[in-house]
N, C-alpha and C. Protein backbone atom coordinates (compact mmCIF):
# COMPACT_ATOMS: atom_id res chain seq x y z
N UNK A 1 -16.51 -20.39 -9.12
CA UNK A 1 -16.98 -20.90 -10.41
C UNK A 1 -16.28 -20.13 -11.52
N UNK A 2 -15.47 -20.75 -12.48
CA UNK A 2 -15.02 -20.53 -13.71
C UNK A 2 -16.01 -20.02 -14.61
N UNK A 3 -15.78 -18.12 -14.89
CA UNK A 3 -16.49 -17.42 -16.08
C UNK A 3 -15.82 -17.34 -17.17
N UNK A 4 -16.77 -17.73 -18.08
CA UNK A 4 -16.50 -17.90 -19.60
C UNK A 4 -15.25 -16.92 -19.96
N UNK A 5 -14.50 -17.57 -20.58
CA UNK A 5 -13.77 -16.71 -21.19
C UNK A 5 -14.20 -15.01 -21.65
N UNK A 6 -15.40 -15.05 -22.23
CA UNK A 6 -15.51 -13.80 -22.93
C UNK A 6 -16.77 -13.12 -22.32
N UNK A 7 -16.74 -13.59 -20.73
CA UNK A 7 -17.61 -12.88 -19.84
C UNK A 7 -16.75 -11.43 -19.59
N UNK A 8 -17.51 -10.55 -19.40
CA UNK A 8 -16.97 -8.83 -19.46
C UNK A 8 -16.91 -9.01 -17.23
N UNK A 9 -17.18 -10.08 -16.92
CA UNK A 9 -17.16 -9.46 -15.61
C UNK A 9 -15.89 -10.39 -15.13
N UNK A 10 -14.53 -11.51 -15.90
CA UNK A 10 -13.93 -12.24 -15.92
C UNK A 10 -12.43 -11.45 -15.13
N UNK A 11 -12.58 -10.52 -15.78
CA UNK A 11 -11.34 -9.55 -15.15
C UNK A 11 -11.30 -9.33 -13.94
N UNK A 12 -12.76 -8.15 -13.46
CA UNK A 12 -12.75 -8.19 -12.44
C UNK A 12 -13.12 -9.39 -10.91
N UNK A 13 -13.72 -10.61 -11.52
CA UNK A 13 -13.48 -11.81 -10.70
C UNK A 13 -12.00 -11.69 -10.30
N UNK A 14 -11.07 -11.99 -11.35
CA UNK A 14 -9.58 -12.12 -11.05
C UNK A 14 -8.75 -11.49 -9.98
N UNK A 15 -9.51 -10.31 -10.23
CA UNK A 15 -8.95 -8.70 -9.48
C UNK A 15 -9.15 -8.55 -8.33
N UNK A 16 -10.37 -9.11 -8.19
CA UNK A 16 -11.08 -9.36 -6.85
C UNK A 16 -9.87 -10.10 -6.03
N UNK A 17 -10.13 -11.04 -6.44
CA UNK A 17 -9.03 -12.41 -5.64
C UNK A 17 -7.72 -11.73 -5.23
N UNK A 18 -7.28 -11.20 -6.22
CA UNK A 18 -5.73 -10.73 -6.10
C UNK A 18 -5.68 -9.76 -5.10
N UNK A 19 -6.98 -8.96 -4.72
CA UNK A 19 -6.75 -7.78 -3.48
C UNK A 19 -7.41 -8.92 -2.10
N UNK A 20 -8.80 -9.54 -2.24
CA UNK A 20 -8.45 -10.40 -1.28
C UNK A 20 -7.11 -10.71 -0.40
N UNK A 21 -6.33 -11.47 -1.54
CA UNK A 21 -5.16 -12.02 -1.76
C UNK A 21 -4.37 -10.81 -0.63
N UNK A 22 -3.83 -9.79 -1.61
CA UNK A 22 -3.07 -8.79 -0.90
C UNK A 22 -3.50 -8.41 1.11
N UNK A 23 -4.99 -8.62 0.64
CA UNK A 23 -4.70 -7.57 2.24
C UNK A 23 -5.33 -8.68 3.11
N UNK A 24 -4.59 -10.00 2.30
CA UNK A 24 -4.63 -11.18 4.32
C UNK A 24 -3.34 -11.31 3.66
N UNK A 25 -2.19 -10.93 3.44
CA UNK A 25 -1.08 -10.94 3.17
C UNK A 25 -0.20 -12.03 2.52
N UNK A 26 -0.96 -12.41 1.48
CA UNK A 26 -0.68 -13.50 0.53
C UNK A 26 -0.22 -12.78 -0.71
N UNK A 27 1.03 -12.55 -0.48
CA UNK A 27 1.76 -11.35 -2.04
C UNK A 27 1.74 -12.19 -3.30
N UNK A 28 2.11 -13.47 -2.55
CA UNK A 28 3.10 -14.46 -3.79
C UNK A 28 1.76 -14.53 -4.60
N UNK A 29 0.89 -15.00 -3.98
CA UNK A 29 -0.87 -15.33 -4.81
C UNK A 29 -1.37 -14.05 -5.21
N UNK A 30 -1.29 -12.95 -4.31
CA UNK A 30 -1.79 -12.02 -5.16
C UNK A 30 -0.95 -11.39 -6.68
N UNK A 31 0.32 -11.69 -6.37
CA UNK A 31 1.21 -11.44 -7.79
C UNK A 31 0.61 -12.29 -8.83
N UNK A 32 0.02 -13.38 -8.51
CA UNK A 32 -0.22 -15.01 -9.92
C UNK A 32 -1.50 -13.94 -10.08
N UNK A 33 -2.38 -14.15 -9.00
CA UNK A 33 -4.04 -13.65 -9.48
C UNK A 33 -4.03 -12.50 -10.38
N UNK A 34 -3.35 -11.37 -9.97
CA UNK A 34 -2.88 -10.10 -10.26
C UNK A 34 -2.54 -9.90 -11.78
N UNK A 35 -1.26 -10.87 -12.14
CA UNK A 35 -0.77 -11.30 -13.50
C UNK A 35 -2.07 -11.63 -14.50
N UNK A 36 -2.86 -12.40 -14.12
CA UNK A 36 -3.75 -13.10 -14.91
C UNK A 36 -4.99 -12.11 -15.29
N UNK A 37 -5.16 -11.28 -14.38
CA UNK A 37 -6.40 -9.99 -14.62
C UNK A 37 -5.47 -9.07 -15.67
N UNK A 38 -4.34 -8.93 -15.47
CA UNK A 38 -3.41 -7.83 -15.93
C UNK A 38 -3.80 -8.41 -17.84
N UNK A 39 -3.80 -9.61 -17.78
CA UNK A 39 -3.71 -10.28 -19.18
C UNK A 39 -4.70 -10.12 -19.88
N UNK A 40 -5.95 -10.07 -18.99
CA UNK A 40 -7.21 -10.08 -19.03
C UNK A 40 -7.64 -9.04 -19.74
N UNK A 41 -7.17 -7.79 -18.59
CA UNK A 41 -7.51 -6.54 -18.98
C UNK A 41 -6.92 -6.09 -20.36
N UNK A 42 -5.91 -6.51 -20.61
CA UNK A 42 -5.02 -6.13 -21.75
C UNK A 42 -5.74 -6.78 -23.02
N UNK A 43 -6.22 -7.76 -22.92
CA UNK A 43 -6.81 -8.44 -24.16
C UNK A 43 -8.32 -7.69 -24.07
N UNK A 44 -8.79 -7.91 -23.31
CA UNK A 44 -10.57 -6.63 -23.37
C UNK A 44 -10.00 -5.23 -23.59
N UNK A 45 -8.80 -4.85 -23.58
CA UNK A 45 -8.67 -3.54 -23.91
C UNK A 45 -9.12 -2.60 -23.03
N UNK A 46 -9.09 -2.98 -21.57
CA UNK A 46 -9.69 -2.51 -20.61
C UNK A 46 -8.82 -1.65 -19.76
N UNK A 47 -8.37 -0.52 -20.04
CA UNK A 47 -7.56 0.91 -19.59
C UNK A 47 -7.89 0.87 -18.10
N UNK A 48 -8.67 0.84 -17.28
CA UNK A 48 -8.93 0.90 -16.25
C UNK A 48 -9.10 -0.15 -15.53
N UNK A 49 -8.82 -1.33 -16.08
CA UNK A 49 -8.37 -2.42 -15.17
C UNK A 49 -7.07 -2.90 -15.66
N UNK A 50 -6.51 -2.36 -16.44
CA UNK A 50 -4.77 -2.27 -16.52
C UNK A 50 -4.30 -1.26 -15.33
N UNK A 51 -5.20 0.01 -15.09
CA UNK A 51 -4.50 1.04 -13.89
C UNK A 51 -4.59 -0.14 -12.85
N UNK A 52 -5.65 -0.39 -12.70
CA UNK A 52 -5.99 -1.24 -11.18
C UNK A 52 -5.10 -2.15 -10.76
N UNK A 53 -4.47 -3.01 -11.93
CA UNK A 53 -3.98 -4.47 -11.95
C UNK A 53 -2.54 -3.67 -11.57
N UNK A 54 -1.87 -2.81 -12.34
CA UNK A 54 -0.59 -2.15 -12.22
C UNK A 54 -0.14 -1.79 -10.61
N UNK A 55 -1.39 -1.16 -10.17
CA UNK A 55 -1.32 -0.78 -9.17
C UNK A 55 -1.61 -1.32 -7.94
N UNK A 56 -2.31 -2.57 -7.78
CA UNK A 56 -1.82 -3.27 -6.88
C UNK A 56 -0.90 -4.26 -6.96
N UNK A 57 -0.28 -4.48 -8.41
CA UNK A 57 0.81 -5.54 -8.21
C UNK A 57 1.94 -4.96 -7.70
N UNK A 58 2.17 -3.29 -8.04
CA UNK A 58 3.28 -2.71 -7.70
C UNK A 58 3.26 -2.45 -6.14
N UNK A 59 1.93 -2.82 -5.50
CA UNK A 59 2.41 -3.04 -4.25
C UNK A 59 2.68 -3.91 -3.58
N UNK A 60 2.27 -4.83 -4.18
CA UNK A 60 2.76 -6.80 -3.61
C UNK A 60 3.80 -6.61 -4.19
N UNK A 61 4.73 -6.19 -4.90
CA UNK A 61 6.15 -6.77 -5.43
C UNK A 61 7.25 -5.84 -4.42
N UNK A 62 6.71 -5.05 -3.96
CA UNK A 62 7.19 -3.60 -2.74
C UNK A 62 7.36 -4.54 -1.56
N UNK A 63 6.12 -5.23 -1.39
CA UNK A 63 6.50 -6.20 0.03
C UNK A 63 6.98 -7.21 0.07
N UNK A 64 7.32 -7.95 -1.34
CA UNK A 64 8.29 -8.64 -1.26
C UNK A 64 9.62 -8.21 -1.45
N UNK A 65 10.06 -6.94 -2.03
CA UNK A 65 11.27 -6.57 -1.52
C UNK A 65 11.37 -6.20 -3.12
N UNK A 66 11.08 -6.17 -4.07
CA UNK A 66 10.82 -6.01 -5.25
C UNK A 66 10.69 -4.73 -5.76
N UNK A 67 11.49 -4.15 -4.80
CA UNK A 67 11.08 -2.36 -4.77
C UNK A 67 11.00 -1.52 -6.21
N UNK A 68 12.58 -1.89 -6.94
CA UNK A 68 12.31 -0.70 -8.39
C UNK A 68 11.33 -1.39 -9.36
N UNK A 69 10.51 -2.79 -9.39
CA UNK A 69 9.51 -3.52 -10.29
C UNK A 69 8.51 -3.36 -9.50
N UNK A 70 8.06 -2.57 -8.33
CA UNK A 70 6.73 -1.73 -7.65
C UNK A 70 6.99 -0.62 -8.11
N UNK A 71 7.75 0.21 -8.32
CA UNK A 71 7.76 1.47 -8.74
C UNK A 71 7.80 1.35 -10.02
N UNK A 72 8.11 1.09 -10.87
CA UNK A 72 7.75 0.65 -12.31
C UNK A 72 6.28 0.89 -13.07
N UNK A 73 6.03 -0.25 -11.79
CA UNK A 73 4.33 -0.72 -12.28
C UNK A 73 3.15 0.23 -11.89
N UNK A 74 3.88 1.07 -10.73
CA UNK A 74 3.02 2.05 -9.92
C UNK A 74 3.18 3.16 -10.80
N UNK A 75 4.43 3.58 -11.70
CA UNK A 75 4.40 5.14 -12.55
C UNK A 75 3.80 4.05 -14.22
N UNK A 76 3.75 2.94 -14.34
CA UNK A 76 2.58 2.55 -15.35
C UNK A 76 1.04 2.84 -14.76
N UNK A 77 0.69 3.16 -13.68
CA UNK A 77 -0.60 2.96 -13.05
C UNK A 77 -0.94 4.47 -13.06
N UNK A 78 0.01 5.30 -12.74
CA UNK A 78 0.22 6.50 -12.74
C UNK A 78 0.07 7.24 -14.25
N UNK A 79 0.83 6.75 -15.14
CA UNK A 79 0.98 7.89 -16.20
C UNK A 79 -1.35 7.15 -16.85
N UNK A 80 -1.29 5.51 -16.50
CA UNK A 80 -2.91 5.35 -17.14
C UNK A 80 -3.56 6.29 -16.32
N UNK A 81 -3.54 6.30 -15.43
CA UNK A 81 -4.89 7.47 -14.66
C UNK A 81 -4.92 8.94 -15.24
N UNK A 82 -3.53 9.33 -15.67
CA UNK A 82 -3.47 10.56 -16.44
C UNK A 82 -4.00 10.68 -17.56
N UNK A 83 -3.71 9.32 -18.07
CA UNK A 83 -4.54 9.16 -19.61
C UNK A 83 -5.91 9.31 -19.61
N UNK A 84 -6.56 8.66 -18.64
CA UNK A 84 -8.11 8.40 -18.66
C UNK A 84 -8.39 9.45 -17.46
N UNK A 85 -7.80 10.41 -17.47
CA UNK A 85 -8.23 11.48 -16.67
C UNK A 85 -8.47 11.78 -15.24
N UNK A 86 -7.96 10.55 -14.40
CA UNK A 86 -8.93 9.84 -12.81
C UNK A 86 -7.62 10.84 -12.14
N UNK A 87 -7.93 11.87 -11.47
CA UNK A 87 -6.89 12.27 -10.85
C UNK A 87 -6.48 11.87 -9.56
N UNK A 88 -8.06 11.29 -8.95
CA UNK A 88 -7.94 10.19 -7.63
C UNK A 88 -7.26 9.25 -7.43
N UNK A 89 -7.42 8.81 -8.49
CA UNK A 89 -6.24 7.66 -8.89
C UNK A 89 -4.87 7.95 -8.45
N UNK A 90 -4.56 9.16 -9.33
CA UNK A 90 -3.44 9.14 -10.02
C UNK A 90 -2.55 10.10 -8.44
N UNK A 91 -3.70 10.72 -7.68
CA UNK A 91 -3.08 11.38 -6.26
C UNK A 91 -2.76 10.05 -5.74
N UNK A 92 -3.37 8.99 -5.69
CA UNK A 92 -3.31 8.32 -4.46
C UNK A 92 -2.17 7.01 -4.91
N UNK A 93 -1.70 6.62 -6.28
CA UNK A 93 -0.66 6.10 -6.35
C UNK A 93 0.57 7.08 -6.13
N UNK A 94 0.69 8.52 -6.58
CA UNK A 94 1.54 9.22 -6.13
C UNK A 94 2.32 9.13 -4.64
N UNK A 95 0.98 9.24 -4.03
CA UNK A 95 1.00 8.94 -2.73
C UNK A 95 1.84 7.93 -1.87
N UNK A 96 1.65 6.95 -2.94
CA UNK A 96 1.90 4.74 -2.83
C UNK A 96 3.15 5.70 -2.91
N UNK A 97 4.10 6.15 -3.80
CA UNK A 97 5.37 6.15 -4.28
C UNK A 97 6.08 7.00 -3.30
N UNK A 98 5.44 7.86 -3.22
CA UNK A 98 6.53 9.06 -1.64
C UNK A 98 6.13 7.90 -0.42
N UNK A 99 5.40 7.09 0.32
CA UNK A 99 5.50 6.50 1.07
C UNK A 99 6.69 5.03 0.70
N UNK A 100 6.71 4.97 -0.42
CA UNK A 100 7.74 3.97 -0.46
C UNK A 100 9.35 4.82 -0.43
N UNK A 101 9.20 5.71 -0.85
CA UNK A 101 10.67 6.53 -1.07
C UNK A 101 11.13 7.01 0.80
N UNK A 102 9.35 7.30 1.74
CA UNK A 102 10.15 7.94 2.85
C UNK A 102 10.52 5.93 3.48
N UNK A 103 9.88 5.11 3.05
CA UNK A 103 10.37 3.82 3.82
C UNK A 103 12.12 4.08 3.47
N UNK A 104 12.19 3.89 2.33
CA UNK A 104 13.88 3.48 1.54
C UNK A 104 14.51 4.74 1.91
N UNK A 105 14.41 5.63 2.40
CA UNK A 105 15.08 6.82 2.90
C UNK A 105 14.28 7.91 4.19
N UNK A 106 14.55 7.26 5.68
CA UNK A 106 13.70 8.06 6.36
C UNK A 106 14.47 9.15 6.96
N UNK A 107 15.62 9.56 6.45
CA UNK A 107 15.98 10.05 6.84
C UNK A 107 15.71 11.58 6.00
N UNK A 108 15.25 11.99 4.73
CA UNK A 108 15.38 11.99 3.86
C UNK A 108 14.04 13.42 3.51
N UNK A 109 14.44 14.58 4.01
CA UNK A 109 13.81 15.20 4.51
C UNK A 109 12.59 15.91 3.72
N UNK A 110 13.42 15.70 2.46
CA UNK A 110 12.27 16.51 0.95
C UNK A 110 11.41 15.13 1.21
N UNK A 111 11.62 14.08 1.06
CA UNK A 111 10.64 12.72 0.96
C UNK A 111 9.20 12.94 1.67
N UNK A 112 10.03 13.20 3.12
CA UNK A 112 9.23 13.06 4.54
C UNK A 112 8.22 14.15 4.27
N UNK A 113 9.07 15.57 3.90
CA UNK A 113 8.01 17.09 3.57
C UNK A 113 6.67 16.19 2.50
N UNK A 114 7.49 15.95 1.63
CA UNK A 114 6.19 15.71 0.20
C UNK A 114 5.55 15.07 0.73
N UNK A 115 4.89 14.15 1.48
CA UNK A 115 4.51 12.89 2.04
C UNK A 115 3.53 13.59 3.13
N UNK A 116 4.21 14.38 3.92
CA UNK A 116 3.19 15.24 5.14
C UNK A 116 2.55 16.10 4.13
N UNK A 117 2.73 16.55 3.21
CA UNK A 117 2.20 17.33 1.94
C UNK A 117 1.32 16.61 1.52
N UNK A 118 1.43 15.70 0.91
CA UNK A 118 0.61 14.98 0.41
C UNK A 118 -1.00 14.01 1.37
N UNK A 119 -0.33 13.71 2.37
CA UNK A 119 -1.43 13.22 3.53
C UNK A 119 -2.43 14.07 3.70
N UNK A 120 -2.47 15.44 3.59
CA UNK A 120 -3.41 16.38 4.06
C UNK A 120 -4.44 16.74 2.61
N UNK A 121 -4.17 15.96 2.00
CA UNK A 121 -4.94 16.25 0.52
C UNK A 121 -6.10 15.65 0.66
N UNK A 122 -7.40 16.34 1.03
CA UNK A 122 -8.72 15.29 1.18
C UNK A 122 -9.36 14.30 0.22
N UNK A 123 -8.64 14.64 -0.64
CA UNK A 123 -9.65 13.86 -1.32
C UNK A 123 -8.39 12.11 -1.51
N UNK A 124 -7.53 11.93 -0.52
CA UNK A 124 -6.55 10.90 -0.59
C UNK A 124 -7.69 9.81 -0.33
N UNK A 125 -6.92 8.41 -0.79
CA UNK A 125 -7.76 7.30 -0.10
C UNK A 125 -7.66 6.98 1.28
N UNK A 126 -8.42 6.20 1.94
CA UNK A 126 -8.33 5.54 3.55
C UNK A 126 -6.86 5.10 4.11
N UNK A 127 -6.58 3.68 2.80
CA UNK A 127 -5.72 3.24 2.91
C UNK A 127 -4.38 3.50 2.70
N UNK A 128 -4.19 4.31 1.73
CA UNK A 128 -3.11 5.31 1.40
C UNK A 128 -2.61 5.93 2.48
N UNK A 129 -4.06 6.76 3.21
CA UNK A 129 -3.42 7.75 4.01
C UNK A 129 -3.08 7.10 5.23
N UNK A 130 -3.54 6.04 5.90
CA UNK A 130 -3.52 5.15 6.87
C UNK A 130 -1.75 4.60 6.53
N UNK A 131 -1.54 4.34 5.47
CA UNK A 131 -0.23 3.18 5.39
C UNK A 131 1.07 4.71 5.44
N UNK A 132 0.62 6.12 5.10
CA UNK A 132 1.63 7.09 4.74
C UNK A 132 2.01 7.32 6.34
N UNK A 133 0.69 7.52 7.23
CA UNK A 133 0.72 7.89 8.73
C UNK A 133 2.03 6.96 9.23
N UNK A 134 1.71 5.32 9.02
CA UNK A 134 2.78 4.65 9.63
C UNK A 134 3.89 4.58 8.47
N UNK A 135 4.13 4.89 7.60
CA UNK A 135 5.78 5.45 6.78
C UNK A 135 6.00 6.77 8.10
N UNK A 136 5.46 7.46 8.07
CA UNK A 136 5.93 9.17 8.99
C UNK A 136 6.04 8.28 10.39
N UNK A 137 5.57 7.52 11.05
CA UNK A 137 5.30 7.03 12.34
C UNK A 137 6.95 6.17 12.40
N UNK A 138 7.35 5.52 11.69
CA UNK A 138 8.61 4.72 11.66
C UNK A 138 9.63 5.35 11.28
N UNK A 139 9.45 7.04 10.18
CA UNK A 139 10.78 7.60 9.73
C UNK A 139 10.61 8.45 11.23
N UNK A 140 9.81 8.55 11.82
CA UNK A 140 10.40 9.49 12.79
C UNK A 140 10.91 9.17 13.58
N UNK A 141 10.55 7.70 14.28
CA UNK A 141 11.21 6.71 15.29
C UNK A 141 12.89 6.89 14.64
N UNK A 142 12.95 6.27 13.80
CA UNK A 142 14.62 6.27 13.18
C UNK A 142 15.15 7.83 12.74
N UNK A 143 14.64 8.69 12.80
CA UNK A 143 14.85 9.80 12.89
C UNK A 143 15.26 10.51 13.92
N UNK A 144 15.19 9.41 15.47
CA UNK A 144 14.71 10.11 16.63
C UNK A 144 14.27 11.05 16.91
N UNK A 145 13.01 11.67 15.93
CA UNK A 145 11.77 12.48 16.06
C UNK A 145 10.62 11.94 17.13
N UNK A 146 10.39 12.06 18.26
CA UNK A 146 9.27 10.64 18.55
C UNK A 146 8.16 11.82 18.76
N UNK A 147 8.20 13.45 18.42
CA UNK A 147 7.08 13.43 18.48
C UNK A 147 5.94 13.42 17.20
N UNK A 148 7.21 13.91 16.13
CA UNK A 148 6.55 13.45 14.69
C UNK A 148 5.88 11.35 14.58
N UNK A 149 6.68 10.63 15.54
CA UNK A 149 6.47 9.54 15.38
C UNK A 149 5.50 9.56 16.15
N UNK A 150 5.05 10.00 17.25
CA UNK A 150 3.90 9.57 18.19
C UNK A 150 2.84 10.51 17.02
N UNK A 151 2.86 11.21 16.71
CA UNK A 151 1.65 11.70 15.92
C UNK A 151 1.42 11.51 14.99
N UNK A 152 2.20 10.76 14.15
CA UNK A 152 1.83 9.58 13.16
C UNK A 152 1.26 8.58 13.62
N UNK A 153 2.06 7.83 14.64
CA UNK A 153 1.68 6.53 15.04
C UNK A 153 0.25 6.57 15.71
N UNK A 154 -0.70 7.93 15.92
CA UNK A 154 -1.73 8.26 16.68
C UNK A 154 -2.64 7.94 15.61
N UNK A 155 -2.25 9.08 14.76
CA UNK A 155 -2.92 9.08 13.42
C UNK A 155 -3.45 7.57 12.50
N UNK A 156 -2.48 7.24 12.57
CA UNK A 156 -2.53 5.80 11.49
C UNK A 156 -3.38 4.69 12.66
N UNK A 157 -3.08 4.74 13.96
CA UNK A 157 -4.19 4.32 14.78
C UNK A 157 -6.06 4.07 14.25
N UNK A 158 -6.22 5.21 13.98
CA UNK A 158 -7.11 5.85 13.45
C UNK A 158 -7.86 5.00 12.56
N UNK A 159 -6.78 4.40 11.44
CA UNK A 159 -7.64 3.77 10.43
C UNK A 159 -7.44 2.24 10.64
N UNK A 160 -7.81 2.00 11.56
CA UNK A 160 -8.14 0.40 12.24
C UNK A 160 -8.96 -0.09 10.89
N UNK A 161 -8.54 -1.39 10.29
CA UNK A 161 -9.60 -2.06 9.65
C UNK A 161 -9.20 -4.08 10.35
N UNK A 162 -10.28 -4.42 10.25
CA UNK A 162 -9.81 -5.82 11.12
C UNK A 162 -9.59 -6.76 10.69
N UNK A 163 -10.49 -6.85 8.88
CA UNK A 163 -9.65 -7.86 8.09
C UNK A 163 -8.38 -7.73 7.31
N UNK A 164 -7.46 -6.29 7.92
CA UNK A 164 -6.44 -6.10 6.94
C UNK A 164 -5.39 -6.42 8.18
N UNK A 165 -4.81 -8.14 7.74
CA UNK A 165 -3.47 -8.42 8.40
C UNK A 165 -2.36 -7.74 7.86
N UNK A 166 -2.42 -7.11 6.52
CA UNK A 166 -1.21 -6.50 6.24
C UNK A 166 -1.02 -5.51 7.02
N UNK A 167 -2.01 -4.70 7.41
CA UNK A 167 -2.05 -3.26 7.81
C UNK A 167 -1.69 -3.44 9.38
N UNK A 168 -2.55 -4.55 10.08
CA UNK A 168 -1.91 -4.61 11.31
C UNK A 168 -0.44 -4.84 11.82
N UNK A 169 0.10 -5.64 10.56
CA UNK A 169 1.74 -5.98 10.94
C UNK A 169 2.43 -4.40 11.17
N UNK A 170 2.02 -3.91 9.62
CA UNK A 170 2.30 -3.01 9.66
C UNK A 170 2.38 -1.61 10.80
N UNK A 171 1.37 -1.50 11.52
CA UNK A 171 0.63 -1.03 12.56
C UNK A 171 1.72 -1.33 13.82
N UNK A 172 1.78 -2.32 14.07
CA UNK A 172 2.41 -3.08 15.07
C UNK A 172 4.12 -2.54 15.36
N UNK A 173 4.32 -2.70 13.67
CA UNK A 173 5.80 -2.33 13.77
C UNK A 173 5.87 -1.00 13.92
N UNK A 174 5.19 0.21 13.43
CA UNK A 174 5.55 1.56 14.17
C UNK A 174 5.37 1.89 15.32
N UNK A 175 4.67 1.26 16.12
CA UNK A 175 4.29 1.08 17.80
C UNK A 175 5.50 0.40 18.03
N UNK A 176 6.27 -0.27 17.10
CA UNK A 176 7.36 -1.25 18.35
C UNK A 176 8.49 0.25 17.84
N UNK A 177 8.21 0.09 16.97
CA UNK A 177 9.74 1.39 16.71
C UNK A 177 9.46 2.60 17.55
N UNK A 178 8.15 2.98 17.80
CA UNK A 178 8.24 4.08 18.96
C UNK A 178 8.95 3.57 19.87
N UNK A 179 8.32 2.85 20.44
CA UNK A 179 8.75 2.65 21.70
C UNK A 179 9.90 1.72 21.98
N UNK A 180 10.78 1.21 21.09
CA UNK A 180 12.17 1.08 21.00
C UNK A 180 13.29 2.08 21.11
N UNK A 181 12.84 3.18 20.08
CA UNK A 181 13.33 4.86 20.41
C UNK A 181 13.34 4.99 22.01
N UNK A 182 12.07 4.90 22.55
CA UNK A 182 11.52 5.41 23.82
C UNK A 182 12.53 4.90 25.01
N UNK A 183 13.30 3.50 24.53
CA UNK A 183 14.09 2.88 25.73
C UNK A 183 12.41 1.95 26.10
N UNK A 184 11.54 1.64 25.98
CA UNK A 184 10.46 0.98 26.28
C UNK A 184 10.49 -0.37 25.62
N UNK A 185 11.37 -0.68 26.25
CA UNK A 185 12.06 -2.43 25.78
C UNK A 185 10.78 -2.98 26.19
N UNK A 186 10.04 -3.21 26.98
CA UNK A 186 8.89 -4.17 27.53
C UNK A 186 7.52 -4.03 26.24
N UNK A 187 7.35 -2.67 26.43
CA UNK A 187 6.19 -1.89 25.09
C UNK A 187 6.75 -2.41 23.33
N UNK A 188 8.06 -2.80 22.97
CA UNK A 188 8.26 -2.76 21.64
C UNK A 188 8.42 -4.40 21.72
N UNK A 189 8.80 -4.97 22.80
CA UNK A 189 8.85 -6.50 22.38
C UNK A 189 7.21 -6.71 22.20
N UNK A 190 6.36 -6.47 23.11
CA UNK A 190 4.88 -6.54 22.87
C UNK A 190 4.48 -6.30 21.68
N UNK A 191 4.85 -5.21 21.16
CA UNK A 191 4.06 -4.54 19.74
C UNK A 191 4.79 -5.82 19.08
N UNK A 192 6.15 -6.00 18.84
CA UNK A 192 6.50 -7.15 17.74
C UNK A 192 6.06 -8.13 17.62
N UNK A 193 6.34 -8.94 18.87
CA UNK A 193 5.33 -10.02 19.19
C UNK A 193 4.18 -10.08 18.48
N UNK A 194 2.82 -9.08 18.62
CA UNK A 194 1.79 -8.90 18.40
C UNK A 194 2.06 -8.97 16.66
N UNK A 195 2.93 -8.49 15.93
CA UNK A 195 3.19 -8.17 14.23
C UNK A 195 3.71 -9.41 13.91
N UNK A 196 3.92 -10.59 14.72
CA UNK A 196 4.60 -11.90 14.24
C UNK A 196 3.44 -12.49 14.20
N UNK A 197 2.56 -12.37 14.67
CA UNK A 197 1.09 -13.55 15.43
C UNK A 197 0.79 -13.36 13.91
């Protein structure tokens, strides 16, 4: 149901949809939904649903391949949480950004350090730390590290959630990259398989 224009709860309806959106892996829709809260927030003057909106669009535009306009939107999401003080925030997009830097460079050893640095920070989010485990779980496979990769790939195990198809693809593919490393041709066609379904 369509809320009034100048309903205060209109934004976050929008916002809603757009993470829906994101984590059954609908980028293209969560980018439209995403856009339209972003507009939202900007006209209510709403600082903290500009961080929100920034920061998950900069990760739907990451999975579509949109990499330096996710990082963009993620150090806009970044410098608002500094503004309005949320340092939770502002750790756990940090976070978003060294896991995108160890994807685009796993070889890449300051990346990989900051990133195992950063994972052990308690007060990180679920999902953050869950998606950083499988960044470390895949740079180590291509690293031919497999035991840094098996103890990522253990780790990120860990944060099973069952309505997040993004997370399982995701999931899937550092299990196939282990065990592609491994010579376990039978184990990595399985895991892929399983990340195509």
């Amino acid at each position: 149901t369509a809320l009034p224009v100048d309903d205060g709860l209109r934004y976050y309806r929008l916002h809603a949809r757009a993470f829906v959106a994101y984590f059954r892996g609908r980028m293209a829709r969560s980018i439209r939904l995403g856009r339209r809260a972003l507009r939202v927030a900007i006209a209510d003057d709403n600082a903290f649903g500009q961080l929100l909106s920034n920061d998950l669009l900069g990760h739907a535009c990451v999975h579509l391949g949109m990499v330096r306009r996710g990082q963009r939107l993620l150090d806009g999401a970044a410098l608002l949480a500094a503004e309005l003080g949320l340092s939770h925030n502002r750790l756990n997009v940090l976070a978003a950004q060294h896991i995108i830097a160890v994807g685009a460079a796993p070889d890449d050893d300051d990346a990989v350090a900051s990133l195992t640095r950063l994972l052990r920070e308690p007060s990180l989010g679920f999902f953050t730390r869950r998606h950083g485990h499988i960044a470390l779980a895949i740079a180590g496979a291509l690293r031919g590290d497999l035991v840094m990769a098996d103890d990522a790939r253990r780790a990120a195990a860990g944060f099973a959630v069952l309505a997040d198809s993004r997370g399982k693809v995701r999931t899937r593919c550092a299990e196939a990259c282990v065990a592609a490393v491994r010579g376990e041709r039978e184990a990595a066609s399985r895991a892929f398989a399983a990340a195509l379904r």
